[in-house]
Short mmCIF file of C-alpha atoms and ligand atoms in Angstrom, two decimals:
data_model
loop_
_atom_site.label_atom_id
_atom_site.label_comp_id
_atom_site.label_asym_id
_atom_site.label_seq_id
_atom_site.Cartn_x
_atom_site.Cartn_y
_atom_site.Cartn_z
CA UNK A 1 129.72 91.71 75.22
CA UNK A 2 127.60 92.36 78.37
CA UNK A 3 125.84 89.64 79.93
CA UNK A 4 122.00 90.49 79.79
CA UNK A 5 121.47 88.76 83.11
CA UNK A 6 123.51 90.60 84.34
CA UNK A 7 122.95 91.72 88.25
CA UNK A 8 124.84 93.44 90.89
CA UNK A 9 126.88 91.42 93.26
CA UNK A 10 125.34 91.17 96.56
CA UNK A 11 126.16 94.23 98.95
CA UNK A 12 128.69 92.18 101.43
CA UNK A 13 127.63 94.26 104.80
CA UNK A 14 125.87 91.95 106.65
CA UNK A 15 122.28 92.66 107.52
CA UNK A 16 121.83 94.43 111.37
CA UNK A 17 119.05 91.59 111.73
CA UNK A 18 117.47 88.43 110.34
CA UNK A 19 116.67 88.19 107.54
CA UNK A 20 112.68 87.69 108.29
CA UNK A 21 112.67 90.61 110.08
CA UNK A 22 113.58 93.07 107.28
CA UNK A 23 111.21 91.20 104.75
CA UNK A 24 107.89 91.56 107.36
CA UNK A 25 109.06 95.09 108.15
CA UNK A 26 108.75 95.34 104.31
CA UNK A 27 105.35 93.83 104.04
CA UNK A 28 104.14 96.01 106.69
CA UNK A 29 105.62 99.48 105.52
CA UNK A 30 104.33 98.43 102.32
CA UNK A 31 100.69 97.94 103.60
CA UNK A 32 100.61 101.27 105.87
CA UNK A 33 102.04 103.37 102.69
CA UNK A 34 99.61 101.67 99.46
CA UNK A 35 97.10 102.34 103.09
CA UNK A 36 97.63 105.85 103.00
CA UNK A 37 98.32 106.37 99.36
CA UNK A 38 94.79 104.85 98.70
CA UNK A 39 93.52 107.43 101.04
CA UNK A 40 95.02 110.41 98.83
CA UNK A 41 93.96 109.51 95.41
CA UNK A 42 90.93 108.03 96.72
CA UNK A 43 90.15 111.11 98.73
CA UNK A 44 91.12 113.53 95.81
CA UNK A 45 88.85 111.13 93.29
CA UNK A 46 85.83 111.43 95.27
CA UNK A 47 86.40 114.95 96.27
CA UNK A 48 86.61 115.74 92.40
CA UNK A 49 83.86 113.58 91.15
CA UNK A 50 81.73 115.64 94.00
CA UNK A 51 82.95 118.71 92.73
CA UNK A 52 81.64 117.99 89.42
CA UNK A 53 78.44 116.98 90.71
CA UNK A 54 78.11 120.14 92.40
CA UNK A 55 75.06 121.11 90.50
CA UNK A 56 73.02 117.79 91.23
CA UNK A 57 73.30 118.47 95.13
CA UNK A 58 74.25 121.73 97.14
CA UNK A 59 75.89 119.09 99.95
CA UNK A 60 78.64 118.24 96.77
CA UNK A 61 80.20 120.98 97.54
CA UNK A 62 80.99 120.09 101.38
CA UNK A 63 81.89 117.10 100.22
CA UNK A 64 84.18 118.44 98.18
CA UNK A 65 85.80 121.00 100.74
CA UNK A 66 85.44 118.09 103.40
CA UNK A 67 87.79 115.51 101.75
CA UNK A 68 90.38 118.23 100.26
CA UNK A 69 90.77 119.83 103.60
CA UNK A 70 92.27 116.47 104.79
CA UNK A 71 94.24 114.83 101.49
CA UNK A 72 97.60 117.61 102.84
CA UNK A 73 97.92 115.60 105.50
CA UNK A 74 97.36 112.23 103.93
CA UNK A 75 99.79 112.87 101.64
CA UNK A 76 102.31 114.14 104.09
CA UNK A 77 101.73 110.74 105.88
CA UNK A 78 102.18 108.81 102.64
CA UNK A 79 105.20 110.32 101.66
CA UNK A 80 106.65 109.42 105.69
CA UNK A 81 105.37 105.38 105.73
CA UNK A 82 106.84 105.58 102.02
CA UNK A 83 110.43 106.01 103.65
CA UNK A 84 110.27 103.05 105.15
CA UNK A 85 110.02 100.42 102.38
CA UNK A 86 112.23 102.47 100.49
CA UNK A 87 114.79 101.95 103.12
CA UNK A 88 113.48 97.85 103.38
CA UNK A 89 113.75 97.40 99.82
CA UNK A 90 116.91 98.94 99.68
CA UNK A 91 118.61 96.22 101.82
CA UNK A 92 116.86 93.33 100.50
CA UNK A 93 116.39 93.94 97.08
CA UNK A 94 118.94 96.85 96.12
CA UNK A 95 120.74 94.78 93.44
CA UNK A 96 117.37 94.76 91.13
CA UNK A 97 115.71 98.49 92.56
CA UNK A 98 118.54 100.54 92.04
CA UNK A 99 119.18 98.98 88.25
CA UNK A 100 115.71 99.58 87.30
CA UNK A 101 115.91 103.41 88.76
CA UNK A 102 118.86 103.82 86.86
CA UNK A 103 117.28 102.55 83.50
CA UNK A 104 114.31 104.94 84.59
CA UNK A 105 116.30 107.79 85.39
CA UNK A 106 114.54 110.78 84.52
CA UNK A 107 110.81 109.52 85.17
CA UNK A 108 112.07 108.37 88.43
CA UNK A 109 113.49 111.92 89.25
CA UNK A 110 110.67 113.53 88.03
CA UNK A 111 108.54 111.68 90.62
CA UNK A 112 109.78 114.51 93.01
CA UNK A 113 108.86 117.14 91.24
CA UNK A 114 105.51 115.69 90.76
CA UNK A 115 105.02 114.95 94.03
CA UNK A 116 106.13 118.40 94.88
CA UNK A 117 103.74 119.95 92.58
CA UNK A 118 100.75 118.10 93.86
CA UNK A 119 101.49 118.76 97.12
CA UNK A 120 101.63 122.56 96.08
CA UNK A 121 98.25 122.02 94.46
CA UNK A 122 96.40 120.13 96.99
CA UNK A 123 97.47 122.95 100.14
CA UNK A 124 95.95 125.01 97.29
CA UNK A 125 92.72 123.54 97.15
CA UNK A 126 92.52 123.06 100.67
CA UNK A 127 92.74 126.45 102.00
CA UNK A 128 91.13 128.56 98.51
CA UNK A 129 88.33 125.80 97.68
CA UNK A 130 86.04 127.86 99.80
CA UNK A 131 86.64 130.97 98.01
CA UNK A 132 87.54 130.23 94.54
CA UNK A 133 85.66 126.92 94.31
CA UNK A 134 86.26 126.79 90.42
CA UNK A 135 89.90 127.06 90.05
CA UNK A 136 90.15 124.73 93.04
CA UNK A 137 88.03 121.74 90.62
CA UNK A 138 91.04 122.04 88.38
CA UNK A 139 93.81 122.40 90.54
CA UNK A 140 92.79 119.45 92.53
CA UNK A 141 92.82 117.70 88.72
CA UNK A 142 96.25 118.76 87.83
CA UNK A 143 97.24 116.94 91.39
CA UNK A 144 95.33 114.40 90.88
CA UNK A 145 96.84 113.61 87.16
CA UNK A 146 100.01 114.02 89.16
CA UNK A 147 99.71 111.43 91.85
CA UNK A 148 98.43 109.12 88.80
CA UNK A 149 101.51 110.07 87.31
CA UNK A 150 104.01 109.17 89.71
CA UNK A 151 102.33 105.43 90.81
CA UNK A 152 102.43 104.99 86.87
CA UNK A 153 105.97 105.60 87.27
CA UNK A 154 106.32 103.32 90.41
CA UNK A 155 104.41 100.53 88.80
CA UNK A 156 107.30 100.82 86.11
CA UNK A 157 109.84 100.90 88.21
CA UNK A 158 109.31 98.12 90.77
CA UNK A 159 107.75 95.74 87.72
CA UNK A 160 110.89 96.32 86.05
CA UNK A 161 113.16 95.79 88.94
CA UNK A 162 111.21 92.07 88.64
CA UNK A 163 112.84 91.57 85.70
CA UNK A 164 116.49 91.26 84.94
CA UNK A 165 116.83 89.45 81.60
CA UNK A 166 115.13 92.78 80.41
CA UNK A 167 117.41 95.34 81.84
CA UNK A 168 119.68 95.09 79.11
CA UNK A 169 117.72 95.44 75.90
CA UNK A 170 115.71 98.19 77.55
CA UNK A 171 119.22 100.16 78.81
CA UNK A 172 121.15 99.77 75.17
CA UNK A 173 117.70 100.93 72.91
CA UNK A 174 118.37 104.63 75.22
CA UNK A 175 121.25 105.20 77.52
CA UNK A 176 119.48 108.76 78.40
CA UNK A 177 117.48 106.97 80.99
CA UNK A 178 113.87 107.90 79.57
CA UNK A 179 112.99 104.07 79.27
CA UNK A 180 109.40 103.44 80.82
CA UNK A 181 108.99 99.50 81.38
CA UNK A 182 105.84 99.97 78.67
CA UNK A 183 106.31 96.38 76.76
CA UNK A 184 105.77 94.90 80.00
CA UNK A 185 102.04 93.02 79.84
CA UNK A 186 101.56 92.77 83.16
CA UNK A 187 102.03 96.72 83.63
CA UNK A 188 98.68 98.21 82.80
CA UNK A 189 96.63 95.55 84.89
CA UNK A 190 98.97 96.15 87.59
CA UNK A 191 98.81 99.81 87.84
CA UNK A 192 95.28 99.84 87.26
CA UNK A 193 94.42 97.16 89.83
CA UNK A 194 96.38 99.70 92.87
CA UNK A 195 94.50 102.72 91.15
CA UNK A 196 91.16 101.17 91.61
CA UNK A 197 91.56 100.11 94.90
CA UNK A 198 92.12 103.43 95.80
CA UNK A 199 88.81 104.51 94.61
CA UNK A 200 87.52 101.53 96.84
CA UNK A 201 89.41 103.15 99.84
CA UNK A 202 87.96 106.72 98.67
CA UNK A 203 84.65 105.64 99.18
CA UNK A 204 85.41 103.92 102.80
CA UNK A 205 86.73 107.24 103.46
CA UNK A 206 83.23 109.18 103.05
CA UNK A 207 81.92 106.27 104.84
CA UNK A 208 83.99 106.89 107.68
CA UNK A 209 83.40 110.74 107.61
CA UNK A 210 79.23 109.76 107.66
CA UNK A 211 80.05 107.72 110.78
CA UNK A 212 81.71 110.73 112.68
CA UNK A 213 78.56 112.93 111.27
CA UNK A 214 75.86 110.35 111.92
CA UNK A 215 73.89 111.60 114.99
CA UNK A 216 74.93 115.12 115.13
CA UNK A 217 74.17 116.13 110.79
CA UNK A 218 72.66 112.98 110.09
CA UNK A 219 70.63 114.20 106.35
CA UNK A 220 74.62 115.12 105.02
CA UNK A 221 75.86 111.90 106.73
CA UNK A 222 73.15 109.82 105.14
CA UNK A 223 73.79 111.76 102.12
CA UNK A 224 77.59 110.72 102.01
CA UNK A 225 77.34 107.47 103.29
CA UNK A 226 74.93 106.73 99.58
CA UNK A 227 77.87 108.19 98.03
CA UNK A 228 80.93 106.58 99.31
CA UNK A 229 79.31 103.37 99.31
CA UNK A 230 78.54 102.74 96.12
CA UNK A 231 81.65 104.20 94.56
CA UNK A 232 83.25 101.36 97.20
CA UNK A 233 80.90 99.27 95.36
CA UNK A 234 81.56 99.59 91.84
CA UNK A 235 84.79 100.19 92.15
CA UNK A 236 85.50 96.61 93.87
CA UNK A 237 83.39 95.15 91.41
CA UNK A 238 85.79 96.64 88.74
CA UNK A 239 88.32 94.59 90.33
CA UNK A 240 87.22 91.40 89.04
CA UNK A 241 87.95 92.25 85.67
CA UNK A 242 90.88 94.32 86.30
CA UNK A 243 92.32 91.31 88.70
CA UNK A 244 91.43 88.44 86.25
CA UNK A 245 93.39 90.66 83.73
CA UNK A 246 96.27 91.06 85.70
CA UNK A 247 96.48 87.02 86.88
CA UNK A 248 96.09 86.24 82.81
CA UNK A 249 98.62 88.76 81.63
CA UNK A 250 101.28 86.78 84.12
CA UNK A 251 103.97 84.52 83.23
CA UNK A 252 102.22 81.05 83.07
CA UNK A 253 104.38 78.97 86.09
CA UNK A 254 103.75 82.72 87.92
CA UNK A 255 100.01 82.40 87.63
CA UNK A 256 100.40 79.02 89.01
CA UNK A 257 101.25 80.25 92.14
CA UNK A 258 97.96 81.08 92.44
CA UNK A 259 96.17 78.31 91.37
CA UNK A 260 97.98 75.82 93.54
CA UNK A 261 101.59 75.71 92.85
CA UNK A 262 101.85 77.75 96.36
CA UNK A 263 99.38 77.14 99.19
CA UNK A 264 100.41 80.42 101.08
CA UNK A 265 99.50 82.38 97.62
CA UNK A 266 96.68 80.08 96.68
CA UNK A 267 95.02 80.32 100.32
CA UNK A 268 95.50 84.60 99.78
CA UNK A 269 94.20 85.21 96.67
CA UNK A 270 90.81 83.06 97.44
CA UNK A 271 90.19 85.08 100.67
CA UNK A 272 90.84 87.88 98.90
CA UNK A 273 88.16 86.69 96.05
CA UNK A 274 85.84 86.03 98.84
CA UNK A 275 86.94 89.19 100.86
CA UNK A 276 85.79 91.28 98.16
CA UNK A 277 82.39 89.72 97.25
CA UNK A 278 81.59 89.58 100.45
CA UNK A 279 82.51 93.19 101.03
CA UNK A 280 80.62 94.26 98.31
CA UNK A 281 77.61 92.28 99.71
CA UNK A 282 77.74 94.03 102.27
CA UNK A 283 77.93 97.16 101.64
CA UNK A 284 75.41 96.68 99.57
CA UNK A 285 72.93 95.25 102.67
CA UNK A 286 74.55 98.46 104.49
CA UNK A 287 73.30 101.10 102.32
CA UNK A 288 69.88 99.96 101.65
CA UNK A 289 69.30 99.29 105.38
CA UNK A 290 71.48 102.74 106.31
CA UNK A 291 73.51 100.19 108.60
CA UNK A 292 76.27 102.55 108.90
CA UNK A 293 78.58 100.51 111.74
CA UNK A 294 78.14 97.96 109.24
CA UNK A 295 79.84 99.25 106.64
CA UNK A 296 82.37 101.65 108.82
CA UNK A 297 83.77 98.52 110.93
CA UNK A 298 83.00 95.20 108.98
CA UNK A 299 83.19 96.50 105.38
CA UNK A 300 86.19 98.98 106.39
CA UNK A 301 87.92 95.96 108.20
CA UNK A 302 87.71 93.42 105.56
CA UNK A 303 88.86 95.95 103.23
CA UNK A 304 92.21 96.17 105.17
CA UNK A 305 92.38 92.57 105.61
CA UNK A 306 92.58 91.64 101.45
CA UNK A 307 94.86 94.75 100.90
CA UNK A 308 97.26 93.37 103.27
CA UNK A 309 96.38 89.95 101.79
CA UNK A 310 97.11 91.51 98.91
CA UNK A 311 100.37 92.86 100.21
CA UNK A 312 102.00 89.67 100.87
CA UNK A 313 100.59 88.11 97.52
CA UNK A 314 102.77 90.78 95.39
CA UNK A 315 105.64 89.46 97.60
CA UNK A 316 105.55 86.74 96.86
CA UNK A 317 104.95 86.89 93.32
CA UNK A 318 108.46 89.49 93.16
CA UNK A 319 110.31 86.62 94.91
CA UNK A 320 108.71 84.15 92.24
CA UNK A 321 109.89 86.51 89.00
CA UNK A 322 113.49 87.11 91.01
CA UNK A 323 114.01 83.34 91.82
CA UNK A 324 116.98 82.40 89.38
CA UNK A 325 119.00 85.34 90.94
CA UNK A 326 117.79 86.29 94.49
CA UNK A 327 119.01 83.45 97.45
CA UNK A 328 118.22 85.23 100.83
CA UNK A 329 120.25 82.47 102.41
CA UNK A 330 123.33 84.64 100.40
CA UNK A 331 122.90 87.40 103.19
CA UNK A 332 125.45 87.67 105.45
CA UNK A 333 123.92 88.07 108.86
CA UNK A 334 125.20 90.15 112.07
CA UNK A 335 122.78 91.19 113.98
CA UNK A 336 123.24 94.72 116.25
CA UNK A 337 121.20 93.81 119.13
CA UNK A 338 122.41 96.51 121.18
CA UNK A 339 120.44 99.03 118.71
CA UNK A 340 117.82 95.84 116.90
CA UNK A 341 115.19 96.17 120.03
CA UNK A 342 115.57 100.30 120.37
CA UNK A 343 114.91 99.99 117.05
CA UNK A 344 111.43 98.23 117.10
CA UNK A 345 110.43 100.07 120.05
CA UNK A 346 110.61 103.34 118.18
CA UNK A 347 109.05 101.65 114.98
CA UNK A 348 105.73 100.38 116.75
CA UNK A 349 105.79 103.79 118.97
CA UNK A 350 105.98 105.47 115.34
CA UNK A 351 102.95 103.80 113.47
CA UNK A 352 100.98 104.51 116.80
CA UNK A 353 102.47 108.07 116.47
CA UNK A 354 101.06 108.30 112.71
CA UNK A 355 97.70 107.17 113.74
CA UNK A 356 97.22 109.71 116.33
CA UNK A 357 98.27 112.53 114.37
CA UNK A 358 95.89 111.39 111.56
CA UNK A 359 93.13 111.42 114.23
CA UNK A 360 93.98 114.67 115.53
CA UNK A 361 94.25 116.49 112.73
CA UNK A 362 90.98 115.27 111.51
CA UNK A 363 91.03 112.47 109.35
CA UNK A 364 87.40 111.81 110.40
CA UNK A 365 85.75 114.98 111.27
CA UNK A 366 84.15 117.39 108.78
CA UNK A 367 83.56 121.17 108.12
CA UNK A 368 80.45 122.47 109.82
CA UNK A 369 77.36 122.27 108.45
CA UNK A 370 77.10 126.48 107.70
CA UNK A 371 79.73 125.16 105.09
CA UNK A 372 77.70 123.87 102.43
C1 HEM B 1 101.37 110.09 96.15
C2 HEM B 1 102.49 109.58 95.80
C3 HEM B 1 102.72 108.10 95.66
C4 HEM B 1 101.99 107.18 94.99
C5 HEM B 1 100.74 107.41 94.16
C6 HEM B 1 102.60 105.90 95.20
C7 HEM B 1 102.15 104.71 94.68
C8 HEM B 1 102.78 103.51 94.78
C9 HEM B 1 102.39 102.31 94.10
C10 HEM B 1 101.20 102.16 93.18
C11 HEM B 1 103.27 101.34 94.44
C12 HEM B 1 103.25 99.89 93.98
C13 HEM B 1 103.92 99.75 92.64
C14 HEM B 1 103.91 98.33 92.13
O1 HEM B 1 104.31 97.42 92.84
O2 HEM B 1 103.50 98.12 90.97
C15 HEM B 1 104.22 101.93 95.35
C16 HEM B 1 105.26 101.25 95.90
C17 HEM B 1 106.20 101.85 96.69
N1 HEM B 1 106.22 103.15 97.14
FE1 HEM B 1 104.87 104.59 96.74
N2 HEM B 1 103.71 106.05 95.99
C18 HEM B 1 103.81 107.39 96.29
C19 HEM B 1 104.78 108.01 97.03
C20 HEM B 1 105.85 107.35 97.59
C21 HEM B 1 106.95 107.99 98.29
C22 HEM B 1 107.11 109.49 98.46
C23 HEM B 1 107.77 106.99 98.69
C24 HEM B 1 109.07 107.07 99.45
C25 HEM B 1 109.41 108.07 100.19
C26 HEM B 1 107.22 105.75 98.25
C27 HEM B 1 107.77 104.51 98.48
C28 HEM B 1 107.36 103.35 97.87
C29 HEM B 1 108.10 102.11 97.90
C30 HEM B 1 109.44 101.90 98.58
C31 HEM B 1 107.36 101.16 97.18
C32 HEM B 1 107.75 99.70 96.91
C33 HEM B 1 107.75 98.83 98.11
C34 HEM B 1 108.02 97.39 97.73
O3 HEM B 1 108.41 97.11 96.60
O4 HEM B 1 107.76 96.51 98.56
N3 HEM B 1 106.07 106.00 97.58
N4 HEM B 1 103.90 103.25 95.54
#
């Protein structure tokens, strides 16, 4: 008879630094990935939803090439800042990640080839959309569905990973390793609640494209800036119901946390309440007073503030669901610090690195005007 609870034994190698250290570089990593991930599907959402609004507006269609032209290199910079949580997560949580990829086996793998294949379709996109504009709308779909796709399968994965006293009824019902964590009621709330923030960051991202366009093709600027914005807007808005959905569907001492039961959680979740109303306030001042600093800097800003917020919160609530099995105080601790301060030199010269790649290669600028 196999215990149910049962877990790995702790990896006995020590940990090459403090403990702390590995769990903010996880917080971090985590933040500058969901970051850039938001900026893919985001990117891809808005560029498709101009694509089929082509007709209503002949500057949908520079939208459309605008934002494709730069989701290659979004994703190439998601898939790099994904490394390094992988790695994090590996050390401090391998016992419960690498159980939960085993029961999801075959999803898991497939998440490569997915990601492969959108990859494949979204170089597509960006260098034919000009030219074949048609089979472009439904490539960028397929990669779109894709990317879905695999954070459906990540959402399963890490949720599951959460929860040990299920890996054993899930493994035993199908040894082949096609399990998806789909009884899990917090699952659907979950996913949907990173999907939709990604729309959120979507729209910032036209908003920040009108800013670099503002005085030199202000009519498309203006014209992108209405757009962006109020997909920012109703897409945070969606969030309340989405977010209340995903609080109820917890575990009732889990949803606690957030009501009291941990100041650090409590203290995060109301700025992030307030973070997002006032956000969508405004954005919403912003657009009807074409205040576009306004909603580039402040709005933009905020919005980075409750998805790190945000961040730490799902910490926390992991460490709450692992509690009766993870004791970081278990880790044996040696710390290298002949290599420990190399180390965070190259780290911080590395996210400076990423940002000035994603400026010079164009994150912000757009196709000419001749384009549309
Ligand atoms: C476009 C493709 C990707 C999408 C849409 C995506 C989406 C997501 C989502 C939604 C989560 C949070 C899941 C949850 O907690 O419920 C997540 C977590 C994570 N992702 Fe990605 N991801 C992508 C690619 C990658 C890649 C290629 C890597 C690694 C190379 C990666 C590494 C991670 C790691 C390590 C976490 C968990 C970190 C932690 O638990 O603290 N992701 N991803």
């Amino acid at each position: 008879m196999i215990n149910p609870n049962m877990v790995p034994i702790l990896d006995p190698n020590p940990l090459p630094a403090p403990y702390w250290v590995f769990k903010l570089l996880l917080v971090v990593t985590f933040f500058l990935h969901i970051l850039a991930m938001n900026f893919v599907l985001g990117g891809a959402v808005m560029a498709l939803a101009a694509r089929w609004r082509s007709k209503s507006n002949p500057y949908n269609n520079r939208v459309f090439l605008d934002v494709a032209k730069k989701v290659p290199s979004l994703l190439a910079a998601t898939i790099t800042i994904g490394i390094a949580p992988l790695l994090f997560v590996q050390v401090l949580y391998g016992q419960y990640f690498y159980t939960s990829s085993i029961i999801l086996a075959w999803p898991w793998f497939l998440v490569l080839v997915f990601l492969i294949a959108a990859y494949y379709g979204f170089y597509f996109v960006s260098y034919k959309g000009e030219r074949r504009p048609d089979v472009a709308g439904r490539v960028m779909l397929l990669s779109v569905i894709l990317v879905l796709i695999i954070g459906f399968i990540y959402s399963n994965n890490l949720m599951l990973s959460q929860v040990p006293s299920r890996w054993a009824a899930k493994y035993f019902a199908g040894t082949a390793g096609w399990n998806l964590n789909l009884s899990e009621p917090t699952l659907i709330p979950r996913y949907l609640h990173f999907m939709t923030t990604a729309v959120a960051v979507g729209g910032i991202m036209l908003v920040l494209i009108a800013l670099a366009k503002w005085k030199q093709d202000s009519e498309y600027a203006r014209y992108i800036f209405q757009f962006g914005g109020k997909a920012f807007m109703y897409s945070t808005m969606a969030q309340f119901v989405i977010g209340i959905w995903f609080l109820a569907s917890l575990p009732r001492d889990l949803r606690m946390l957030f009501s009291g039961d941990n100041m650090l959680a409590t203290v995060l979740l109301t700025f992030g309440v307030i973070g997002a109303i006032g956000s969508i306030f405004l954005m919403s001042e912003a657009l009807r007073k074409e205040n576009i600093r306004l909603a580039a800097y402040v709005v933009s800003g905020i919005t980075a503030l409750v998805i790190l917020s945000m961040s730490v919160m799902r910490d926390i609530l992991r460490d709450a669901y692992l509690k009766p099995y993870f004791h970081p105080q278990q880790f044996a601790v040696k710390t290298q610090w002949s290599v420990f301060p190399l180390f965070l030199v190259l780290f911080i010269g590395g996210v400076v690195l990423w940002f000035v790649m994603l400026k010079r290669y164009g994150l912000f600028t757009t196709t000419k005007a001749t384009d549309q």
